Tab-separated table of C-alpha atoms and ligand atoms in Angstrom:
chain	number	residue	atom	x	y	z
A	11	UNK	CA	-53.349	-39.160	-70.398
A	12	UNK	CA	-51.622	-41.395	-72.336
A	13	UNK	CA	-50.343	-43.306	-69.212
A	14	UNK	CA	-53.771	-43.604	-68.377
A	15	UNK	CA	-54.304	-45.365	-71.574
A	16	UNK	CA	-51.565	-47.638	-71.487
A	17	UNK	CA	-52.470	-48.864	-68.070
A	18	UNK	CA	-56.255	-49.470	-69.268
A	19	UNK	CA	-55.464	-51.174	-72.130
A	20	UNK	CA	-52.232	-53.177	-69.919
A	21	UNK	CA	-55.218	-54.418	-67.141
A	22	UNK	CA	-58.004	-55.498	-70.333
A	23	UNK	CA	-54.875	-57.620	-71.919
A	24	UNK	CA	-53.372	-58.843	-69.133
A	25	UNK	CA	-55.133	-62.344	-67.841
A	26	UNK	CA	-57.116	-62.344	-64.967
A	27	UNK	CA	-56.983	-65.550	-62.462
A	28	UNK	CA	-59.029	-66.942	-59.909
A	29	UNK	CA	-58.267	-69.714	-57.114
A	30	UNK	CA	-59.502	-72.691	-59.436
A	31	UNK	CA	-57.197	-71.823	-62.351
A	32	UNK	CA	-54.608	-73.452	-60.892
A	33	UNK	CA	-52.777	-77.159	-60.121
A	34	UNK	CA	-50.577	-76.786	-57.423
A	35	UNK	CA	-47.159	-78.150	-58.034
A	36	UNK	CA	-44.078	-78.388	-56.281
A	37	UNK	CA	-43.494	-76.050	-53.118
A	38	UNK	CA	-40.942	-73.728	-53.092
A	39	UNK	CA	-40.503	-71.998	-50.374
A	40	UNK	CA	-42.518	-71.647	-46.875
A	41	UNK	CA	-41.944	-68.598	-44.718
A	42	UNK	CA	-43.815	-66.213	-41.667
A	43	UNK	CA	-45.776	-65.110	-44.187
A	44	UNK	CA	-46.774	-67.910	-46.675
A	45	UNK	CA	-46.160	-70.289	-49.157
A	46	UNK	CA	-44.705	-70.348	-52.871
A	47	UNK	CA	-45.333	-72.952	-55.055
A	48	UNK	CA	-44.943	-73.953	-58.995
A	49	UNK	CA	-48.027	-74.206	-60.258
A	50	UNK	CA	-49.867	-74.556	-63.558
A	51	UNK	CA	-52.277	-72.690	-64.587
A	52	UNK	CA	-55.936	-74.442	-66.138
A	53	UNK	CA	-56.732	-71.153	-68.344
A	54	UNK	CA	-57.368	-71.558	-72.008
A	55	UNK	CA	-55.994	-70.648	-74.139
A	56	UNK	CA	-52.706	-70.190	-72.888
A	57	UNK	CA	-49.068	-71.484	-74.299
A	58	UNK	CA	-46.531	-73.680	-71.934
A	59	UNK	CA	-44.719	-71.188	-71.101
A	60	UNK	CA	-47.730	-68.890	-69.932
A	61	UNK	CA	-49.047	-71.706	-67.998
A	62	UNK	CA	-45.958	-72.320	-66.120
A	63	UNK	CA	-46.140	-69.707	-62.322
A	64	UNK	CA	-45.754	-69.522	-59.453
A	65	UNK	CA	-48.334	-69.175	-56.749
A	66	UNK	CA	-47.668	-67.561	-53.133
A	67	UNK	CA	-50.272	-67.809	-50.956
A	68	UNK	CA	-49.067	-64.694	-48.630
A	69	UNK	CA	-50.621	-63.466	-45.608
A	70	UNK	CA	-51.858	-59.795	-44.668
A	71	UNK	CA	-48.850	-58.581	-45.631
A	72	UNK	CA	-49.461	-59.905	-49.329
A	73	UNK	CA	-51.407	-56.569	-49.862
A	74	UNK	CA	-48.055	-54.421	-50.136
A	75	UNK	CA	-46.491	-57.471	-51.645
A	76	UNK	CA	-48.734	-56.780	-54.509
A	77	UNK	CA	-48.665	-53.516	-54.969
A	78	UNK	CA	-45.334	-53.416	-55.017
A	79	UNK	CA	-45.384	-56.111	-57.528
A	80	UNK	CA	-47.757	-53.659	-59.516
A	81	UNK	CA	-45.566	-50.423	-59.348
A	82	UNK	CA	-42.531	-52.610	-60.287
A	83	UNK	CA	-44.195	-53.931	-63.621
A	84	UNK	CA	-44.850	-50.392	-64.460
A	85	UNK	CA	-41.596	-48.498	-63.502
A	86	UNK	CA	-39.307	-51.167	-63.433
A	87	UNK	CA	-40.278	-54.543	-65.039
A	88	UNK	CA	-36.839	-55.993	-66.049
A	89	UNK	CA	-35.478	-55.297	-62.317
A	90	UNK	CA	-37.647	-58.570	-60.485
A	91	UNK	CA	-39.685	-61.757	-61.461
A	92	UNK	CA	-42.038	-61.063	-64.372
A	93	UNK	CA	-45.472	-60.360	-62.069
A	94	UNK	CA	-49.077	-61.450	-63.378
A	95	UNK	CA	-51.515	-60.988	-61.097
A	96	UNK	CA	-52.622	-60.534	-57.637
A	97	UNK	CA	-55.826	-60.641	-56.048
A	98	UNK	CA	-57.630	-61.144	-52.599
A	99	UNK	CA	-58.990	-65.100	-51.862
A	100	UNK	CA	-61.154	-65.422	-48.828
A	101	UNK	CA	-61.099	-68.644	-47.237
A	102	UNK	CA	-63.542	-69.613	-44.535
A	103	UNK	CA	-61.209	-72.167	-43.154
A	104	UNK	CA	-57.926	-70.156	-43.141
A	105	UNK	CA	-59.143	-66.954	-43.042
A	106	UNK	CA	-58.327	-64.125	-45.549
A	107	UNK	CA	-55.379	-64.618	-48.165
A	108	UNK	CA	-53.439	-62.853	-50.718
A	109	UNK	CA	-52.640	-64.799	-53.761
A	110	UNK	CA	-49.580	-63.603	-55.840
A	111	UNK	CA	-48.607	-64.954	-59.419
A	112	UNK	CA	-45.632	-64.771	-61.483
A	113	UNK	CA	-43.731	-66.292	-64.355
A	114	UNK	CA	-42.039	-69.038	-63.615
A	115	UNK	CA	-38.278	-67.576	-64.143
A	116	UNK	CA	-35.916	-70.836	-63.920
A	117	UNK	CA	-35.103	-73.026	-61.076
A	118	UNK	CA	-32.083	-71.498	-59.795
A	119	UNK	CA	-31.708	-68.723	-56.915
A	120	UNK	CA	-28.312	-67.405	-57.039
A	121	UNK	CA	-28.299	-69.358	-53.270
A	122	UNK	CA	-28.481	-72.641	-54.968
A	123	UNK	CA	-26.147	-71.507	-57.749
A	124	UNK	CA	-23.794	-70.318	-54.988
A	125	UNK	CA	-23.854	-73.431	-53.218
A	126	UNK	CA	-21.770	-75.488	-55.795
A	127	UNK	CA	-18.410	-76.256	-55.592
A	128	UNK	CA	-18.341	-75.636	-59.488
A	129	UNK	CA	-19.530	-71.851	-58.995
A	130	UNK	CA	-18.940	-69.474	-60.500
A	131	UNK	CA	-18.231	-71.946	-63.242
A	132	UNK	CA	-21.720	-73.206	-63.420
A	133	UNK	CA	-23.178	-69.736	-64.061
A	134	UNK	CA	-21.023	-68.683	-66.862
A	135	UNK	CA	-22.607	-70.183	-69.486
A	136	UNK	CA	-25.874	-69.136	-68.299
A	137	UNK	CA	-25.014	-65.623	-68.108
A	138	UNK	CA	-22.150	-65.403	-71.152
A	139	UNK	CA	-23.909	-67.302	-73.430
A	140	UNK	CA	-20.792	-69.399	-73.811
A	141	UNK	CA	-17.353	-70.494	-72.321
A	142	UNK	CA	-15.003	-68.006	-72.979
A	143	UNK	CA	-11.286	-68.823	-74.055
A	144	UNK	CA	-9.683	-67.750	-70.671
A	145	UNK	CA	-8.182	-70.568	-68.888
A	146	UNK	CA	-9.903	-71.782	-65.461
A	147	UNK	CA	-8.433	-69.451	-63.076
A	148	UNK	CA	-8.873	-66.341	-60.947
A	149	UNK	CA	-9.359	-63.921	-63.982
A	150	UNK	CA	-12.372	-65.692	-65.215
A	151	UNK	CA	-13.993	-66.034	-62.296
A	152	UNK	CA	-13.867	-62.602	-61.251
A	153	UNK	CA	-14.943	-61.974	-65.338
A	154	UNK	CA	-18.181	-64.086	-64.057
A	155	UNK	CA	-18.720	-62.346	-60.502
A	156	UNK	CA	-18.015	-59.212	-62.564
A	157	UNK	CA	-21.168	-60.106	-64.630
A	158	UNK	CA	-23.177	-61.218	-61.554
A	159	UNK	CA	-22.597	-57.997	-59.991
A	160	UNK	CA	-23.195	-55.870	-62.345
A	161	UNK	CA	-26.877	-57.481	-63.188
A	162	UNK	CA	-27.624	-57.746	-59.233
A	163	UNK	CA	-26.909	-53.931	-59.246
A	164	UNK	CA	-28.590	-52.674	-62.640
A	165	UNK	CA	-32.312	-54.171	-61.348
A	166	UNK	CA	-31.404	-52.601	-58.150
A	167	UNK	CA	-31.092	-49.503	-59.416
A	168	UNK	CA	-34.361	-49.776	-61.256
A	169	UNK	CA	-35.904	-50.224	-58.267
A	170	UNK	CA	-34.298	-47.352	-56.130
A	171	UNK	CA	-34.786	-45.081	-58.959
A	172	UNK	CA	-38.294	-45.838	-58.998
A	173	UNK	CA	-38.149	-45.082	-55.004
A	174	UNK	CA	-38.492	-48.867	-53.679
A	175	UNK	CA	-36.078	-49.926	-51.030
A	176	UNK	CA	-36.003	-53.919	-51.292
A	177	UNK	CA	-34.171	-54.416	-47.536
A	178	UNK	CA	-34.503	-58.358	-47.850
A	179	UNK	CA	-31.999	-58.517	-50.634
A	180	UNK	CA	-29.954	-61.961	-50.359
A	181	UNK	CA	-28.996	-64.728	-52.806
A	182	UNK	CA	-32.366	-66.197	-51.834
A	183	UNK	CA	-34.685	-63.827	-52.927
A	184	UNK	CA	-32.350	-63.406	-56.387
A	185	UNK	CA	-33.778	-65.986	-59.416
A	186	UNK	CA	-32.011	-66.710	-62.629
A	187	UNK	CA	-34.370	-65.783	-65.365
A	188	UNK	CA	-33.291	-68.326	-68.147
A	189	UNK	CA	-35.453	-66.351	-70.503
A	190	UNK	CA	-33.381	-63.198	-70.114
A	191	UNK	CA	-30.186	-64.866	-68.791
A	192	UNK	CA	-30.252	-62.448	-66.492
A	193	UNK	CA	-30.527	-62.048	-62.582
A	194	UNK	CA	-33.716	-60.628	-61.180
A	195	UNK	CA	-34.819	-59.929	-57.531
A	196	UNK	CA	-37.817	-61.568	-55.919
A	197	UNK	CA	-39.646	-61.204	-53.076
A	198	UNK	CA	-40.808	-57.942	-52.439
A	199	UNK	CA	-42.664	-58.462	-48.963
A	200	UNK	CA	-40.245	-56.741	-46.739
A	201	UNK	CA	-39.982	-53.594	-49.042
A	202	UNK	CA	-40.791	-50.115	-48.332
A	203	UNK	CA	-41.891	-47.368	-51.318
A	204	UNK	CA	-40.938	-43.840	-49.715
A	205	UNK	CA	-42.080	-42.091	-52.344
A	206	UNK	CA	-45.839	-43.188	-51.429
A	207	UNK	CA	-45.152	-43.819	-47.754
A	208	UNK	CA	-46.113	-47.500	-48.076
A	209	UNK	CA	-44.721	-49.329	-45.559
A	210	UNK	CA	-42.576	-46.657	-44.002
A	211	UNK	CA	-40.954	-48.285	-41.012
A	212	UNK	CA	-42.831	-51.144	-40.138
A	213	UNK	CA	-41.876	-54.891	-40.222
A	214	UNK	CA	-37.991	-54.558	-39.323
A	215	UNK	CA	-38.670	-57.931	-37.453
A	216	UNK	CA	-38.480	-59.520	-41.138
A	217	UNK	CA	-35.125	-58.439	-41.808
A	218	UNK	CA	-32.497	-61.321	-42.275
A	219	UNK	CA	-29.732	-60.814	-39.749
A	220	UNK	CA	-27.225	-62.235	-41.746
A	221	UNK	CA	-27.500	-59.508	-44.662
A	222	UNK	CA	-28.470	-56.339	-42.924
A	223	UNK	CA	-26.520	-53.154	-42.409
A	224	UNK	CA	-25.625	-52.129	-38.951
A	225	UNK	CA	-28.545	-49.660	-39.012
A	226	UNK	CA	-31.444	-51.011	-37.249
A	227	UNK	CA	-33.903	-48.654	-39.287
A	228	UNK	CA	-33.527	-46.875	-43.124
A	229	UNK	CA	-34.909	-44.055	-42.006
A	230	UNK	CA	-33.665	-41.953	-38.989
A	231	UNK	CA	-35.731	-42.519	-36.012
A	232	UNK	CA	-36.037	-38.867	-35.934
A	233	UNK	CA	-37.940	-38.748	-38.756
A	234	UNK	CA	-41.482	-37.773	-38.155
A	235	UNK	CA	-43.899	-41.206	-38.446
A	236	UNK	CA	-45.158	-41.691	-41.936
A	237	UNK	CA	-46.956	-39.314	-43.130
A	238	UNK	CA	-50.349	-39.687	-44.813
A	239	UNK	CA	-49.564	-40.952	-48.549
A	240	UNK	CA	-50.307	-36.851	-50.094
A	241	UNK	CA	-47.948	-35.627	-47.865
A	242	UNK	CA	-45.191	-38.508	-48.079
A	243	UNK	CA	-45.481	-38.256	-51.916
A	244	UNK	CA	-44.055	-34.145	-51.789
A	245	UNK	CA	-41.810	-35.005	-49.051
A	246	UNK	CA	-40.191	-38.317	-49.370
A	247	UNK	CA	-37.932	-36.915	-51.890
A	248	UNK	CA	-36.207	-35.009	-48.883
A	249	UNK	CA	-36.396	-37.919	-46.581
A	250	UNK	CA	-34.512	-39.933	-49.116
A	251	UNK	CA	-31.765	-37.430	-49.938
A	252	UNK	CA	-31.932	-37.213	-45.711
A	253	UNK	CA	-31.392	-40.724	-45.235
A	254	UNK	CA	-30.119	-42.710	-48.175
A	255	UNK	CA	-32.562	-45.847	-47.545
A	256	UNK	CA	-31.349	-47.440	-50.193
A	257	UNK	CA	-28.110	-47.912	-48.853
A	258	UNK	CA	-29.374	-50.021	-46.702
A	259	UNK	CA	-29.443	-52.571	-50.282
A	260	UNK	CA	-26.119	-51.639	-51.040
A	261	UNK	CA	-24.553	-53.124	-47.842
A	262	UNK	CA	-26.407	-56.395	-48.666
A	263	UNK	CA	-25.450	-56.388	-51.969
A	264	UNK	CA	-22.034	-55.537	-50.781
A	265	UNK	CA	-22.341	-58.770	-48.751
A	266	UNK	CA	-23.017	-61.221	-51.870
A	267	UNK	CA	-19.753	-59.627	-52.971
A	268	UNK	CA	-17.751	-60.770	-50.064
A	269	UNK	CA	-19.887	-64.323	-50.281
A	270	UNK	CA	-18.800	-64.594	-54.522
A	271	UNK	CA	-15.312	-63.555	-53.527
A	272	UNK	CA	-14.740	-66.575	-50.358
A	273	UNK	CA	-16.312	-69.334	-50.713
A	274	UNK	CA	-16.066	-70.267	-46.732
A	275	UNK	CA	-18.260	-67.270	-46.060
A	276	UNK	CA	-20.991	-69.106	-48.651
A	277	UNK	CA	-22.365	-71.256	-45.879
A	278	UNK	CA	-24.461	-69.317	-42.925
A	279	UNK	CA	-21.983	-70.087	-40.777
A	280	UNK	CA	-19.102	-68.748	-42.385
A	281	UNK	CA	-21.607	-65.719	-42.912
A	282	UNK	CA	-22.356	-65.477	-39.443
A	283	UNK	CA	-18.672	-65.420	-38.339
A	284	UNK	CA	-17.425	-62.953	-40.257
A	285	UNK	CA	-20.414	-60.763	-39.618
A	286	UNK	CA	-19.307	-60.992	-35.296
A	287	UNK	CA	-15.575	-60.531	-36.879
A	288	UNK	CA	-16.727	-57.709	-39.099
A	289	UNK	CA	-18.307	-56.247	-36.285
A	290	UNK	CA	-15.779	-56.710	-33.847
A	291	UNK	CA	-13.500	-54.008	-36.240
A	292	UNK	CA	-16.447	-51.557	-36.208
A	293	UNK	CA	-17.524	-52.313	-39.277
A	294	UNK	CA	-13.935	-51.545	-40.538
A	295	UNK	CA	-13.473	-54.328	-44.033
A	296	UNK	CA	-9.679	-52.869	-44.097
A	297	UNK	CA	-9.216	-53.693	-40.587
A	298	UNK	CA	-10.461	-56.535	-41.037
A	299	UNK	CA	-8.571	-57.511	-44.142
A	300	UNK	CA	-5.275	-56.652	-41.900
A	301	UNK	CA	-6.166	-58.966	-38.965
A	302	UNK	CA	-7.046	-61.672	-40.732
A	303	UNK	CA	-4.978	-61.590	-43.858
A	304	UNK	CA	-1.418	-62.534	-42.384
A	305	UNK	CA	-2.837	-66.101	-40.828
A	306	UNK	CA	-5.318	-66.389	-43.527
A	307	UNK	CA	-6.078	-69.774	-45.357
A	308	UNK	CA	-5.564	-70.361	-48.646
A	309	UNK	CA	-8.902	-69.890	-49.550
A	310	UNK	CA	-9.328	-66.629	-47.826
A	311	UNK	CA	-5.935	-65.430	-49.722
A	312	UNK	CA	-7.326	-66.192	-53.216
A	313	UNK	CA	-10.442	-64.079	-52.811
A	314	UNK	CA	-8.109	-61.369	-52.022
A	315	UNK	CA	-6.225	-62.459	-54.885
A	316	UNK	CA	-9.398	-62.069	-56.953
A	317	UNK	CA	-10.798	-58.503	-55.050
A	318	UNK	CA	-6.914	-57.238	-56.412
A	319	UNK	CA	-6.864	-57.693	-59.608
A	320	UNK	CA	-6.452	-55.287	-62.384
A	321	UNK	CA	-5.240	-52.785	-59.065
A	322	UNK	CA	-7.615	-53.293	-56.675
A	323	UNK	CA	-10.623	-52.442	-58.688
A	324	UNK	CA	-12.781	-55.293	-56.966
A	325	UNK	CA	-11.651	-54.764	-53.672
A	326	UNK	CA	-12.294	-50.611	-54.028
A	327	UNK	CA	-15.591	-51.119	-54.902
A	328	UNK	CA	-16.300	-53.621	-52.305
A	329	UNK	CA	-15.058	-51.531	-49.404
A	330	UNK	CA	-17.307	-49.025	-50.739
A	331	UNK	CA	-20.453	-51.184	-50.579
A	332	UNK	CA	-19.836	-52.291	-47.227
A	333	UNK	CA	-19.081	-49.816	-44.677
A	334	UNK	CA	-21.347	-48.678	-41.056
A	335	UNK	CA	-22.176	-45.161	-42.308
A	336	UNK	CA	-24.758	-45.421	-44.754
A	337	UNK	CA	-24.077	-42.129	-46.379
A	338	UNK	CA	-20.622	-43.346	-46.869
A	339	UNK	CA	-21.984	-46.337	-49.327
A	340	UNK	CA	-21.835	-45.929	-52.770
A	341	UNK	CA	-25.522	-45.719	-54.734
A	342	UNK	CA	-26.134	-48.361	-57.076
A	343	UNK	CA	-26.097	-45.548	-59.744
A	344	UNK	CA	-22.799	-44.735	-59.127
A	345	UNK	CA	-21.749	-48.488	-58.512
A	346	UNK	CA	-22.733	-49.460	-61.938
A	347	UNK	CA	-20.412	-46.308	-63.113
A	348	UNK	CA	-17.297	-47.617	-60.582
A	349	UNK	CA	-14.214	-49.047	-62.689
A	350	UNK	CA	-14.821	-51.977	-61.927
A	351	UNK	CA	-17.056	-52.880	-64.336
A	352	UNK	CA	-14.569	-50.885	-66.717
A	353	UNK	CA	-12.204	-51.771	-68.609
A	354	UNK	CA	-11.542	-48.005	-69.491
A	355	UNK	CA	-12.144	-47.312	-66.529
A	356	UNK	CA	-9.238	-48.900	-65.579
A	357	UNK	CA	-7.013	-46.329	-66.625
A	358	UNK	CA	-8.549	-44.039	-64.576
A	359	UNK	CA	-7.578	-45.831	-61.549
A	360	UNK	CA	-4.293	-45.520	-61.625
A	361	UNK	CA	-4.198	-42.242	-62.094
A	362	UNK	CA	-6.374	-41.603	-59.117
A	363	UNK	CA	-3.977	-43.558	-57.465
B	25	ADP	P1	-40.531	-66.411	-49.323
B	25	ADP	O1	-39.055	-66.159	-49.149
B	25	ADP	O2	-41.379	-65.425	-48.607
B	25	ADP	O3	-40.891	-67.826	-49.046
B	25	ADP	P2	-40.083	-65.881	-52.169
B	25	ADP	O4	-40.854	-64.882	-52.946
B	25	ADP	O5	-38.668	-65.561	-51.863
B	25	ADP	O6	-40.922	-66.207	-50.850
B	25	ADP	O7	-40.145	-67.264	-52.975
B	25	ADP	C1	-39.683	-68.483	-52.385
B	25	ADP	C2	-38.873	-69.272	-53.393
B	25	ADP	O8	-39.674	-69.570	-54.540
B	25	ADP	C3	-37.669	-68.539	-53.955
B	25	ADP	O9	-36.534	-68.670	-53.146
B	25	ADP	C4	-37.489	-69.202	-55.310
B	25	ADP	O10	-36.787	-70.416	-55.161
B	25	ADP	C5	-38.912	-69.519	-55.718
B	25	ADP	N1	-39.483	-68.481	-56.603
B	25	ADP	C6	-40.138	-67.360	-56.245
B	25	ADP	N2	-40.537	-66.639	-57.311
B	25	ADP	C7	-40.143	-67.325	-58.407
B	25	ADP	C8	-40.272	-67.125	-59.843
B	25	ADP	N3	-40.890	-66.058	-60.352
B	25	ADP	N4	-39.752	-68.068	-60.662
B	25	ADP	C9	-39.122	-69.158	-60.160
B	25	ADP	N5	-38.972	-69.401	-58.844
B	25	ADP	C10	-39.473	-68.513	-57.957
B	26	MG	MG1	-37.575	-65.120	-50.126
């Protein structure tokens, strides 16, 4: 009951929009299935910083884009963009839209953060509050990536604990929140709530090739179809523990790793090489490690250099994000709990060792 009254009392607060509350600014992004902009927002009375959102103007598929929006803000709020409101627009000229809005969390993806020569540098201060008294040098940066990691894996578990599979997860569709200094995930159009059997299997055409696991669908294709949302709701629990969607995340995730770690695989075609060599070794990261380690380049050595410090903490965890068996994967759960992000912890590495 009292859920019920928060919720009522959430939807009278919150602001409602319409189509002619807003100035369109700047656009941010065009895909398949829409357009983002920055806009502002006409409303009064409002502050700056309420007025300043971001619009998408999505497609059918906007419909699960906002209800996932909607489940996040309850279950999970701190895990993506800050979401405001969502609501249907018909449009005699373009036919039928979905129009999404959210705070407008910074300028910065982790993709455009990622694509400085200067990075991790640039984020530190962002995300440490201030310089710390290391010198420049492979220690601090992993301290930074370290950082990165762990905030790109706390809102995932947030959202995998509140059953949402992301499977679009890329430095793209990660913003810098400068309110929180934090990293949250955007972008919700490709994911998949198994608890409620919302978007079970479809849509695997929107995957991004260069960040998704080997396995062409989260859930075994020998699962029954979805079953009708009562059902899926008693069940799902099983399929999960079945199939370990989430995993599919993890290996992403696992991939932004490897990207922090070499800067040659930063650009898509340094992404899209290693993925043919990773490949190539079944999926192996210690096979591929030996091939390519004894002729590697000197960049390629230093973010070994970096994955081994402190024993081989990074590169542990790493190899446990990113391997072909999804079962095999670590959880973001137990991620967040890995040594790495330790110092403790430490210790208890070398005795396992
Ligand atoms: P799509 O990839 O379908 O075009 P996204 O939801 O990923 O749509 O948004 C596109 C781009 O818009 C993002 O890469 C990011 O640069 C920007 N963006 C999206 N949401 C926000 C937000 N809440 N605050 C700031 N920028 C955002
Ligand atoms: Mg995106």
């Amino acid at each position: 009951f009292d859920m019920f009254v928060l919720a009522f009392v959430e939807r009278i607060f919150r602001p409602t929009y319409r189509k002619d509350d807003f100035v369109l600014g700047k656009k941010l992004g065009e895909g398949a299935f829409g357009v983002v902009y920055r806009v502002s927002s006409t409303k009064k009375p409002s502050s700056k910083k309420e007025r300043d959102l971001v619009l998408k103007k999505a497609t059918e598929y906007g419909a699960v884009e906002i209800w996932m929006n909607e489940r996040v803000r309850r279950a999970c709020a701190s895990s993506c963009a800050d979401f405001v409101y969502g609501f249907f627009e018909s449009n005699s000229k373009k036919g039928s839209e979905y129009w999404l809005i959210w705070r407008f969390e910074g300028e910065s993806t982790l993709a455009d953060l990622m694509q400085s020569k200067e990075f991790p540098y640039n984020v530190e201060t962002m995300i440490l509050g201030e310089v710390q008294d290391l010198p420049k040098g492979l220690e601090r940066e992993n301290k930074i990536i370290q950082t990165i990691m762990r905030q790109l894996l706390f809102a995932l578990d947030g959202l995998h604990s509140t059953g949402i599979v992301h499977r679009d997860i890329k430095p793209q569709n990660i913003i810098f929140s400068e309110g929180s200094r934090t990293f949250k995930i955007i972008d919700l159009g490709a994911a998949a709530d198994l608890r409620v059997g919302i978007n079970y299997i479809p849509k695997e055409f929107l995957l991004d090739p260069r960040y998704a696991a080997p396995e062409q669908y989260i859930m075994s294709t020998q699962t029954p179809s979805a079953p009708s949302a009562p059902v899926a709701t008693a069940l799902s629990p099983v399929l999960w523990q079945m199939n370990l969607p989430d995993r599919f995340d993890i290996y992403s995730t696992g991939l932004i790793f490897l990207q922090m770690a070499f800067p040659g695989l930063r650009t898509d075609s340094g992404l899209i090489q290693f993925n043919r060599q990773l490949k190539r070794y079944d999926y192996d990261l210690v096979a591929w490690r030996k091939s390519v380690e004894p002729r590697a380049a000197a960049d390629l050595r230093r973010g070994f250099e970096l994955l081994d410090l402190d024993g081989g903490i990074g590169w542990e965890l790493l190899t446990s994000m990113v391997r072909y068996k999804a079962r095999q994967r670590i959880s973001a759960k137990a991620a967040l709990a890995h040594p790495y992000f330790d110092r403790e912890g430490l210790l208890a590495l070398s005795f396992m060792q």
